[in-house]
Amino acid sequence: MSAEVEELLKRFQSMKNVTGIVVVDNDGIPIKTTLEYNLTLHYAALMQTVREKARQVVLDLDATNEFTFLRLRTEQNELLLCPQEDYFIMVIQSPCD
Amino acid sequence: MSAEVEELLKRFQSMKNVTGIVVVDNDGIPIKTTLEYNLTLHYAALMQTVREKARQVVLDLDATNEFTFLRLRTEQNELLLCPQEDYFIMVIQSPCD
């Protein structure tokens, strides 16, 4: 898993306007982060519930379908959530120019 | 509200690969739809919970922030959710070429 995570991290870090990345395993434990400790825990806990909600809704609409990516835009930034089998990556992006 | 909804509907209908649009009021009642009845109810109920989850998470992270748009990509399609004050618009888009 580790090499794959590093590869994804590199990919997201090279994206424009990325201000934070957190990788969270399926138990909700942050395994990589670029944020400070408390903020990492806060994002990990909340985005874990977003991942679960998205997964459930997509399955409920069609049991053969699967949730692959989520982009949540807010007034201040964008949160990207990329689910993988054993973990998910959450990326914070400041608004594009 | 009606003229505003019509304007947004037109905007989304002109987007490429749009296969369905549902407008849902804050009580979870579909007020406009291009889908058949049961599918409309199913999408409305589920996407209402997604809207609420997104709203809560964004507020929990920062009480001065606000959720403005959500894009949920799945293996088969994309679901867009655009929250307004009194309702939200949900758009189903088939994958881009």
mmCIF file with all atom_site columns, C-alpha atoms in Angstrom:
data_model
loop_
_atom_site.group_PDB
_atom_site.id
_atom_site.type_symbol
_atom_site.label_atom_id
_atom_site.label_alt_id
_atom_site.label_comp_id
_atom_site.label_asym_id
_atom_site.label_entity_id
_atom_site.label_seq_id
_atom_site.pdbx_PDB_ins_code
_atom_site.Cartn_x
_atom_site.Cartn_y
_atom_site.Cartn_z
_atom_site.occupancy
_atom_site.B_iso_or_equiv
_atom_site.pdbx_formal_charge
_atom_site.auth_seq_id
_atom_site.auth_comp_id
_atom_site.auth_asym_id
_atom_site.auth_atom_id
_atom_site.pdbx_PDB_model_num
ATOM 1   C CA . MET A 1 1  ? 0.000   0.000  0.000   1.00 0.00 ? 1  MET A CA 1
ATOM 2   C CA . SER A 1 2  ? 2.761   2.427  0.931   1.00 0.00 ? 2  SER A CA 1
ATOM 3   C CA . ALA A 1 3  ? 4.252   2.907  -2.578  1.00 0.00 ? 3  ALA A CA 1
ATOM 4   C CA . GLU A 1 4  ? 0.773   3.412  -4.018  1.00 0.00 ? 4  GLU A CA 1
ATOM 5   C CA . VAL A 1 5  ? -0.034  6.036  -1.359  1.00 0.00 ? 5  VAL A CA 1
ATOM 6   C CA . GLU A 1 6  ? 3.235   7.856  -2.054  1.00 0.00 ? 6  GLU A CA 1
ATOM 7   C CA . GLU A 1 7  ? 2.453   7.872  -5.781  1.00 0.00 ? 7  GLU A CA 1
ATOM 8   C CA . LEU A 1 8  ? -1.022  9.328  -5.187  1.00 0.00 ? 8  LEU A CA 1
ATOM 9   C CA . LEU A 1 9  ? 0.373   11.872 -2.740  1.00 0.00 ? 9  LEU A CA 1
ATOM 10  C CA . LYS A 1 10 ? 2.890   13.035 -5.354  1.00 0.00 ? 10 LYS A CA 1
ATOM 11  C CA . ARG A 1 11 ? 0.110   13.323 -7.913  1.00 0.00 ? 11 ARG A CA 1
ATOM 12  C CA . PHE A 1 12 ? -2.066  15.440 -5.635  1.00 0.00 ? 12 PHE A CA 1
ATOM 13  C CA . GLN A 1 13 ? 0.817   17.528 -4.335  1.00 0.00 ? 13 GLN A CA 1
ATOM 14  C CA . SER A 1 14 ? 1.656   18.521 -7.908  1.00 0.00 ? 14 SER A CA 1
ATOM 15  C CA . MET A 1 15 ? -1.870  19.865 -8.402  1.00 0.00 ? 15 MET A CA 1
ATOM 16  C CA . LYS A 1 16 ? -2.341  23.622 -8.356  1.00 0.00 ? 16 LYS A CA 1
ATOM 17  C CA . ASN A 1 17 ? -3.549  25.362 -5.183  1.00 0.00 ? 17 ASN A CA 1
ATOM 18  C CA . VAL A 1 18 ? -3.346  22.281 -2.932  1.00 0.00 ? 18 VAL A CA 1
ATOM 19  C CA . THR A 1 19 ? -3.121  23.452 0.684   1.00 0.00 ? 19 THR A CA 1
ATOM 20  C CA . GLY A 1 20 ? -3.496  20.138 2.515   1.00 0.00 ? 20 GLY A CA 1
ATOM 21  C CA . ILE A 1 21 ? -3.596  16.377 2.056   1.00 0.00 ? 21 ILE A CA 1
ATOM 22  C CA . VAL A 1 22 ? -4.723  13.729 4.530   1.00 0.00 ? 22 VAL A CA 1
ATOM 23  C CA . VAL A 1 23 ? -4.718  9.971  3.916   1.00 0.00 ? 23 VAL A CA 1
ATOM 24  C CA . VAL A 1 24 ? -7.116  8.032  6.155   1.00 0.00 ? 24 VAL A CA 1
ATOM 25  C CA . ASP A 1 25 ? -7.339  4.253  6.526   1.00 0.00 ? 25 ASP A CA 1
ATOM 26  C CA . ASN A 1 26 ? -10.604 2.300  6.768   1.00 0.00 ? 26 ASN A CA 1
ATOM 27  C CA . ASP A 1 27 ? -10.573 2.534  10.568  1.00 0.00 ? 27 ASP A CA 1
ATOM 28  C CA . GLY A 1 28 ? -10.598 6.329  10.297  1.00 0.00 ? 28 GLY A CA 1
ATOM 29  C CA . ILE A 1 29 ? -6.941  6.645  11.321  1.00 0.00 ? 29 ILE A CA 1
ATOM 30  C CA . PRO A 1 30 ? -4.905  9.295  9.466   1.00 0.00 ? 30 PRO A CA 1
ATOM 31  C CA . ILE A 1 31 ? -1.809  7.536  8.045   1.00 0.00 ? 31 ILE A CA 1
ATOM 32  C CA . LYS A 1 32 ? -0.311  10.514 6.164   1.00 0.00 ? 32 LYS A CA 1
ATOM 33  C CA . THR A 1 33 ? -0.943  14.209 6.504   1.00 0.00 ? 33 THR A CA 1
ATOM 34  C CA . THR A 1 34 ? 0.414   17.608 5.611   1.00 0.00 ? 34 THR A CA 1
ATOM 35  C CA . LEU A 1 35 ? -1.803  19.329 8.214   1.00 0.00 ? 35 LEU A CA 1
ATOM 36  C CA . GLU A 1 36 ? -1.161  19.839 11.904  1.00 0.00 ? 36 GLU A CA 1
ATOM 37  C CA . TYR A 1 37 ? -2.360  17.108 14.304  1.00 0.00 ? 37 TYR A CA 1
ATOM 38  C CA . ASN A 1 38 ? -5.720  18.430 15.538  1.00 0.00 ? 38 ASN A CA 1
ATOM 39  C CA . LEU A 1 39 ? -6.814  19.634 12.127  1.00 0.00 ? 39 LEU A CA 1
ATOM 40  C CA . THR A 1 40 ? -5.842  16.254 10.653  1.00 0.00 ? 40 THR A CA 1
ATOM 41  C CA . LEU A 1 41 ? -8.028  14.442 13.187  1.00 0.00 ? 41 LEU A CA 1
ATOM 42  C CA . HIS A 1 42 ? -10.937 16.797 12.553  1.00 0.00 ? 42 HIS A CA 1
ATOM 43  C CA . TYR A 1 43 ? -10.785 16.406 8.771   1.00 0.00 ? 43 TYR A CA 1
ATOM 44  C CA . ALA A 1 44 ? -10.228 12.636 8.999   1.00 0.00 ? 44 ALA A CA 1
ATOM 45  C CA . ALA A 1 45 ? -13.257 12.064 11.236  1.00 0.00 ? 45 ALA A CA 1
ATOM 46  C CA . LEU A 1 46 ? -15.607 14.254 9.204   1.00 0.00 ? 46 LEU A CA 1
ATOM 47  C CA . MET A 1 47 ? -14.483 13.153 5.751   1.00 0.00 ? 47 MET A CA 1
ATOM 48  C CA . GLN A 1 48 ? -14.774 9.526  6.846   1.00 0.00 ? 48 GLN A CA 1
ATOM 49  C CA . THR A 1 49 ? -18.510 10.171 7.364   1.00 0.00 ? 49 THR A CA 1
ATOM 50  C CA . VAL A 1 50 ? -18.739 11.869 3.943   1.00 0.00 ? 50 VAL A CA 1
ATOM 51  C CA . ARG A 1 51 ? -17.067 8.865  2.317   1.00 0.00 ? 51 ARG A CA 1
ATOM 52  C CA . GLU A 1 52 ? -19.492 6.498  4.027   1.00 0.00 ? 52 GLU A CA 1
ATOM 53  C CA . LYS A 1 53 ? -22.515 8.606  3.047   1.00 0.00 ? 53 LYS A CA 1
ATOM 54  C CA . ALA A 1 54 ? -21.410 8.762  -0.609  1.00 0.00 ? 54 ALA A CA 1
ATOM 55  C CA . ARG A 1 55 ? -20.716 5.024  -0.697  1.00 0.00 ? 55 ARG A CA 1
ATOM 56  C CA . GLN A 1 56 ? -24.121 4.181  0.786   1.00 0.00 ? 56 GLN A CA 1
ATOM 57  C CA . VAL A 1 57 ? -26.080 6.542  -1.471  1.00 0.00 ? 57 VAL A CA 1
ATOM 58  C CA . VAL A 1 58 ? -24.432 5.300  -4.662  1.00 0.00 ? 58 VAL A CA 1
ATOM 59  C CA . LEU A 1 59 ? -24.999 1.647  -3.674  1.00 0.00 ? 59 LEU A CA 1
ATOM 60  C CA . ASP A 1 60 ? -28.597 2.375  -2.657  1.00 0.00 ? 60 ASP A CA 1
ATOM 61  C CA . LEU A 1 61 ? -29.329 3.899  -6.075  1.00 0.00 ? 61 LEU A CA 1
ATOM 62  C CA . ASP A 1 62 ? -27.699 0.989  -7.925  1.00 0.00 ? 62 ASP A CA 1
ATOM 63  C CA . ALA A 1 63 ? -26.062 -1.969 -6.196  1.00 0.00 ? 63 ALA A CA 1
ATOM 64  C CA . THR A 1 64 ? -23.808 -2.566 -9.249  1.00 0.00 ? 64 THR A CA 1
ATOM 65  C CA . ASN A 1 65 ? -22.396 0.968  -9.138  1.00 0.00 ? 65 ASN A CA 1
ATOM 66  C CA . GLU A 1 66 ? -19.509 2.330  -7.059  1.00 0.00 ? 66 GLU A CA 1
ATOM 67  C CA . PHE A 1 67 ? -18.489 5.726  -5.725  1.00 0.00 ? 67 PHE A CA 1
ATOM 68  C CA . THR A 1 68 ? -15.126 6.753  -7.221  1.00 0.00 ? 68 THR A CA 1
ATOM 69  C CA . PHE A 1 69 ? -14.532 10.457 -6.472  1.00 0.00 ? 69 PHE A CA 1
ATOM 70  C CA . LEU A 1 70 ? -16.119 13.374 -4.664  1.00 0.00 ? 70 LEU A CA 1
ATOM 71  C CA . ARG A 1 71 ? -15.551 17.098 -4.986  1.00 0.00 ? 71 ARG A CA 1
ATOM 72  C CA . LEU A 1 72 ? -17.116 19.365 -2.386  1.00 0.00 ? 72 LEU A CA 1
ATOM 73  C CA . ARG A 1 73 ? -16.913 23.040 -3.195  1.00 0.00 ? 73 ARG A CA 1
ATOM 74  C CA . THR A 1 74 ? -17.358 25.597 -0.423  1.00 0.00 ? 74 THR A CA 1
ATOM 75  C CA . GLU A 1 75 ? -17.184 29.380 -0.327  1.00 0.00 ? 75 GLU A CA 1
ATOM 76  C CA . GLN A 1 76 ? -13.589 29.198 0.895   1.00 0.00 ? 76 GLN A CA 1
ATOM 77  C CA . ASN A 1 77 ? -12.052 26.114 -0.690  1.00 0.00 ? 77 ASN A CA 1
ATOM 78  C CA . GLU A 1 78 ? -12.641 22.740 -2.316  1.00 0.00 ? 78 GLU A CA 1
ATOM 79  C CA . LEU A 1 79 ? -12.402 19.337 -0.661  1.00 0.00 ? 79 LEU A CA 1
ATOM 80  C CA . LEU A 1 80 ? -11.581 16.362 -2.867  1.00 0.00 ? 80 LEU A CA 1
ATOM 81  C CA . LEU A 1 81 ? -12.122 12.828 -1.651  1.00 0.00 ? 81 LEU A CA 1
ATOM 82  C CA . CYS A 1 82 ? -10.609 9.930  -3.544  1.00 0.00 ? 82 CYS A CA 1
ATOM 83  C CA . PRO A 1 83 ? -11.637 6.532  -2.100  1.00 0.00 ? 83 PRO A CA 1
ATOM 84  C CA . GLN A 1 84 ? -9.334  3.539  -2.470  1.00 0.00 ? 84 GLN A CA 1
ATOM 85  C CA . GLU A 1 85 ? -9.869  0.001  -1.233  1.00 0.00 ? 85 GLU A CA 1
ATOM 86  C CA . ASP A 1 86 ? -7.994  0.300  2.085   1.00 0.00 ? 86 ASP A CA 1
ATOM 87  C CA . TYR A 1 87 ? -7.984  4.052  2.634   1.00 0.00 ? 87 TYR A CA 1
ATOM 88  C CA . PHE A 1 88 ? -9.038  7.399  1.182   1.00 0.00 ? 88 PHE A CA 1
ATOM 89  C CA . ILE A 1 89 ? -7.171  10.538 0.248   1.00 0.00 ? 89 ILE A CA 1
ATOM 90  C CA . MET A 1 90 ? -8.621  13.920 1.111   1.00 0.00 ? 90 MET A CA 1
ATOM 91  C CA . VAL A 1 91 ? -7.205  16.994 -0.605  1.00 0.00 ? 91 VAL A CA 1
ATOM 92  C CA . ILE A 1 92 ? -7.894  20.627 0.287   1.00 0.00 ? 92 ILE A CA 1
ATOM 93  C CA . GLN A 1 93 ? -7.614  22.983 -2.626  1.00 0.00 ? 93 GLN A CA 1
ATOM 94  C CA . SER A 1 94 ? -7.882  26.754 -2.479  1.00 0.00 ? 94 SER A CA 1
ATOM 95  C CA . PRO A 1 95 ? -10.176 28.293 -5.126  1.00 0.00 ? 95 PRO A CA 1
ATOM 96  C CA . CYS A 1 96 ? -8.798  28.428 -8.665  1.00 0.00 ? 96 CYS A CA 1
ATOM 97  C CA . ASP A 1 97 ? -7.967  31.852 -10.037 1.00 0.00 ? 97 ASP A CA 1
ATOM 98  C CA . MET B 1 1  ? -38.462 31.151 -6.961  1.00 0.00 ? 1  MET B CA 1
ATOM 99  C CA . SER B 1 2  ? -40.034 29.655 -10.079 1.00 0.00 ? 2  SER B CA 1
ATOM 100 C CA . ALA B 1 3  ? -38.274 31.890 -12.641 1.00 0.00 ? 3  ALA B CA 1
ATOM 101 C CA . GLU B 1 4  ? -34.949 31.262 -10.909 1.00 0.00 ? 4  GLU B CA 1
ATOM 102 C CA . VAL B 1 5  ? -35.524 27.489 -10.974 1.00 0.00 ? 5  VAL B CA 1
ATOM 103 C CA . GLU B 1 6  ? -36.413 27.633 -14.667 1.00 0.00 ? 6  GLU B CA 1
ATOM 104 C CA . GLU B 1 7  ? -33.245 29.586 -15.387 1.00 0.00 ? 7  GLU B CA 1
ATOM 105 C CA . LEU B 1 8  ? -31.083 27.040 -13.526 1.00 0.00 ? 8  LEU B CA 1
ATOM 106 C CA . LEU B 1 9  ? -32.880 24.157 -15.226 1.00 0.00 ? 9  LEU B CA 1
ATOM 107 C CA . LYS B 1 10 ? -32.132 25.674 -18.625 1.00 0.00 ? 10 LYS B CA 1
ATOM 108 C CA . ARG B 1 11 ? -28.504 26.117 -17.662 1.00 0.00 ? 11 ARG B CA 1
ATOM 109 C CA . PHE B 1 12 ? -28.132 22.495 -16.575 1.00 0.00 ? 12 PHE B CA 1
ATOM 110 C CA . GLN B 1 13 ? -30.151 21.115 -19.473 1.00 0.00 ? 13 GLN B CA 1
ATOM 111 C CA . SER B 1 14 ? -27.767 22.809 -21.888 1.00 0.00 ? 14 SER B CA 1
ATOM 112 C CA . MET B 1 15 ? -24.823 20.973 -20.313 1.00 0.00 ? 15 MET B CA 1
ATOM 113 C CA . LYS B 1 16 ? -23.367 18.023 -22.201 1.00 0.00 ? 16 LYS B CA 1
ATOM 114 C CA . ASN B 1 17 ? -24.378 14.464 -21.258 1.00 0.00 ? 17 ASN B CA 1
ATOM 115 C CA . VAL B 1 18 ? -27.104 15.460 -18.796 1.00 0.00 ? 18 VAL B CA 1
ATOM 116 C CA . THR B 1 19 ? -29.489 12.497 -18.415 1.00 0.00 ? 19 THR B CA 1
ATOM 117 C CA . GLY B 1 20 ? -31.662 13.720 -15.562 1.00 0.00 ? 20 GLY B CA 1
ATOM 118 C CA . ILE B 1 21 ? -32.478 16.719 -13.386 1.00 0.00 ? 21 ILE B CA 1
ATOM 119 C CA . VAL B 1 22 ? -34.444 16.826 -10.131 1.00 0.00 ? 22 VAL B CA 1
ATOM 120 C CA . VAL B 1 23 ? -35.218 19.956 -8.099  1.00 0.00 ? 23 VAL B CA 1
ATOM 121 C CA . VAL B 1 24 ? -36.000 19.265 -4.444  1.00 0.00 ? 24 VAL B CA 1
ATOM 122 C CA . ASP B 1 25 ? -37.360 21.740 -1.901  1.00 0.00 ? 25 ASP B CA 1
ATOM 123 C CA . ASN B 1 26 ? -36.183 21.978 1.722   1.00 0.00 ? 26 ASN B CA 1
ATOM 124 C CA . ASP B 1 27 ? -38.878 19.547 2.866   1.00 0.00 ? 27 ASP B CA 1
ATOM 125 C CA . GLY B 1 28 ? -37.438 16.920 0.527   1.00 0.00 ? 28 GLY B CA 1
ATOM 126 C CA . ILE B 1 29 ? -40.320 17.254 -1.958  1.00 0.00 ? 29 ILE B CA 1
ATOM 127 C CA . PRO B 1 30 ? -39.341 17.076 -5.661  1.00 0.00 ? 30 PRO B CA 1
ATOM 128 C CA . ILE B 1 31 ? -40.772 20.216 -7.329  1.00 0.00 ? 31 ILE B CA 1
ATOM 129 C CA . LYS B 1 32 ? -39.353 19.642 -10.841 1.00 0.00 ? 32 LYS B CA 1
ATOM 130 C CA . THR B 1 33 ? -38.022 16.509 -12.462 1.00 0.00 ? 33 THR B CA 1
ATOM 131 C CA . THR B 1 34 ? -37.107 14.976 -15.800 1.00 0.00 ? 34 THR B CA 1
ATOM 132 C CA . LEU B 1 35 ? -37.073 11.451 -14.316 1.00 0.00 ? 35 LEU B CA 1
ATOM 133 C CA . GLU B 1 36 ? -39.985 9.068  -13.812 1.00 0.00 ? 36 GLU B CA 1
ATOM 134 C CA . TYR B 1 37 ? -41.888 9.247  -10.512 1.00 0.00 ? 37 TYR B CA 1
ATOM 135 C CA . ASN B 1 38 ? -40.298 6.475  -8.421  1.00 0.00 ? 38 ASN B CA 1
ATOM 136 C CA . LEU B 1 39 ? -36.763 7.272  -9.536  1.00 0.00 ? 39 LEU B CA 1
ATOM 137 C CA . THR B 1 40 ? -37.379 10.939 -8.720  1.00 0.00 ? 40 THR B CA 1
ATOM 138 C CA . LEU B 1 41 ? -38.474 10.061 -5.176  1.00 0.00 ? 41 LEU B CA 1
ATOM 139 C CA . HIS B 1 42 ? -35.488 7.764  -4.713  1.00 0.00 ? 42 HIS B CA 1
ATOM 140 C CA . TYR B 1 43 ? -32.954 10.371 -5.872  1.00 0.00 ? 43 TYR B CA 1
ATOM 141 C CA . ALA B 1 44 ? -34.673 13.181 -3.948  1.00 0.00 ? 44 ALA B CA 1
ATOM 142 C CA . ALA B 1 45 ? -34.640 11.288 -0.643  1.00 0.00 ? 45 ALA B CA 1
ATOM 143 C CA . LEU B 1 46 ? -31.027 10.139 -0.945  1.00 0.00 ? 46 LEU B CA 1
ATOM 144 C CA . MET B 1 47 ? -29.563 13.368 -2.294  1.00 0.00 ? 47 MET B CA 1
ATOM 145 C CA . GLN B 1 48 ? -31.346 15.291 0.458   1.00 0.00 ? 48 GLN B CA 1
ATOM 146 C CA . THR B 1 49 ? -29.245 13.296 2.960   1.00 0.00 ? 49 THR B CA 1
ATOM 147 C CA . VAL B 1 50 ? -26.076 14.023 0.945   1.00 0.00 ? 50 VAL B CA 1
ATOM 148 C CA . ARG B 1 51 ? -26.876 17.731 0.959   1.00 0.00 ? 51 ARG B CA 1
ATOM 149 C CA . GLU B 1 52 ? -27.416 17.672 4.710   1.00 0.00 ? 52 GLU B CA 1
ATOM 150 C CA . LYS B 1 53 ? -24.190 15.743 5.322   1.00 0.00 ? 53 LYS B CA 1
ATOM 151 C CA . ALA B 1 54 ? -22.159 18.151 3.165   1.00 0.00 ? 54 ALA B CA 1
ATOM 152 C CA . ARG B 1 55 ? -23.719 21.172 4.857   1.00 0.00 ? 55 ARG B CA 1
ATOM 153 C CA . GLN B 1 56 ? -22.995 19.825 8.339   1.00 0.00 ? 56 GLN B CA 1
ATOM 154 C CA . VAL B 1 57 ? -19.406 18.806 7.586   1.00 0.00 ? 57 VAL B CA 1
ATOM 155 C CA . VAL B 1 58 ? -18.499 22.154 6.024   1.00 0.00 ? 58 VAL B CA 1
ATOM 156 C CA . LEU B 1 59 ? -20.036 24.058 8.955   1.00 0.00 ? 59 LEU B CA 1
ATOM 157 C CA . ASP B 1 60 ? -18.357 21.757 11.483  1.00 0.00 ? 60 ASP B CA 1
ATOM 158 C CA . LEU B 1 61 ? -14.941 22.459 9.936   1.00 0.00 ? 61 LEU B CA 1
ATOM 159 C CA . ASP B 1 62 ? -15.531 26.211 9.851   1.00 0.00 ? 62 ASP B CA 1
ATOM 160 C CA . ALA B 1 63 ? -18.744 27.886 11.021  1.00 0.00 ? 63 ALA B CA 1
ATOM 161 C CA . THR B 1 64 ? -18.104 30.854 8.695   1.00 0.00 ? 64 THR B CA 1
ATOM 162 C CA . ASN B 1 65 ? -17.892 28.646 5.606   1.00 0.00 ? 65 ASN B CA 1
ATOM 163 C CA . GLU B 1 66 ? -20.705 27.345 3.403   1.00 0.00 ? 66 GLU B CA 1
ATOM 164 C CA . PHE B 1 67 ? -21.194 24.371 1.100   1.00 0.00 ? 67 PHE B CA 1
ATOM 165 C CA . THR B 1 68 ? -21.831 25.597 -2.463  1.00 0.00 ? 68 THR B CA 1
ATOM 166 C CA . PHE B 1 69 ? -21.540 22.631 -4.845  1.00 0.00 ? 69 PHE B CA 1
ATOM 167 C CA . LEU B 1 70 ? -20.946 18.898 -4.810  1.00 0.00 ? 70 LEU B CA 1
ATOM 168 C CA . ARG B 1 71 ? -19.854 16.537 -7.563  1.00 0.00 ? 71 ARG B CA 1
ATOM 169 C CA . LEU B 1 72 ? -20.060 12.816 -6.877  1.00 0.00 ? 72 LEU B CA 1
ATOM 170 C CA . ARG B 1 73 ? -18.407 10.666 -9.508  1.00 0.00 ? 73 ARG B CA 1
ATOM 171 C CA . THR B 1 74 ? -19.327 6.995  -9.764  1.00 0.00 ? 74 THR B CA 1
ATOM 172 C CA . GLU B 1 75 ? -18.292 4.204  -12.115 1.00 0.00 ? 75 GLU B CA 1
ATOM 173 C CA . GLN B 1 76 ? -21.421 4.765  -14.194 1.00 0.00 ? 76 GLN B CA 1
ATOM 174 C CA . ASN B 1 77 ? -22.203 8.482  -14.014 1.00 0.00 ? 77 ASN B CA 1
ATOM 175 C CA . GLU B 1 78 ? -21.751 11.753 -12.120 1.00 0.00 ? 78 GLU B CA 1
ATOM 176 C CA . LEU B 1 79 ? -24.192 13.332 -9.706  1.00 0.00 ? 79 LEU B CA 1
ATOM 177 C CA . LEU B 1 80 ? -24.055 17.094 -9.274  1.00 0.00 ? 80 LEU B CA 1
ATOM 178 C CA . LEU B 1 81 ? -25.741 18.806 -6.352  1.00 0.00 ? 81 LEU B CA 1
ATOM 179 C CA . CYS B 1 82 ? -26.235 22.546 -6.367  1.00 0.00 ? 82 CYS B CA 1
ATOM 180 C CA . PRO B 1 83 ? -27.754 23.857 -3.103  1.00 0.00 ? 83 PRO B CA 1
ATOM 181 C CA . GLN B 1 84 ? -29.867 27.014 -3.112  1.00 0.00 ? 84 GLN B CA 1
ATOM 182 C CA . GLU B 1 85 ? -31.572 28.698 -0.183  1.00 0.00 ? 85 GLU B CA 1
ATOM 183 C CA . ASP B 1 86 ? -35.014 27.109 -0.585  1.00 0.00 ? 86 ASP B CA 1
ATOM 184 C CA . TYR B 1 87 ? -34.206 24.008 -2.644  1.00 0.00 ? 87 TYR B CA 1
ATOM 185 C CA . PHE B 1 88 ? -31.425 22.091 -4.366  1.00 0.00 ? 88 PHE B CA 1
ATOM 186 C CA . ILE B 1 89 ? -30.864 20.941 -7.923  1.00 0.00 ? 89 ILE B CA 1
ATOM 187 C CA . MET B 1 90 ? -29.530 17.466 -8.607  1.00 0.00 ? 90 MET B CA 1
ATOM 188 C CA . VAL B 1 91 ? -28.150 16.702 -12.052 1.00 0.00 ? 91 VAL B CA 1
ATOM 189 C CA . ILE B 1 92 ? -27.209 13.264 -13.406 1.00 0.00 ? 92 ILE B CA 1
ATOM 190 C CA . GLN B 1 93 ? -24.501 13.380 -16.020 1.00 0.00 ? 93 GLN B CA 1
ATOM 191 C CA . SER B 1 94 ? -23.203 10.444 -18.034 1.00 0.00 ? 94 SER B CA 1
ATOM 192 C CA . PRO B 1 95 ? -19.397 10.157 -18.180 1.00 0.00 ? 95 PRO B CA 1
ATOM 193 C CA . CYS B 1 96 ? -17.584 12.619 -20.431 1.00 0.00 ? 96 CYS B CA 1
ATOM 194 C CA . ASP B 1 97 ? -15.990 11.183 -23.582 1.00 0.00 ? 97 ASP B CA 1
#
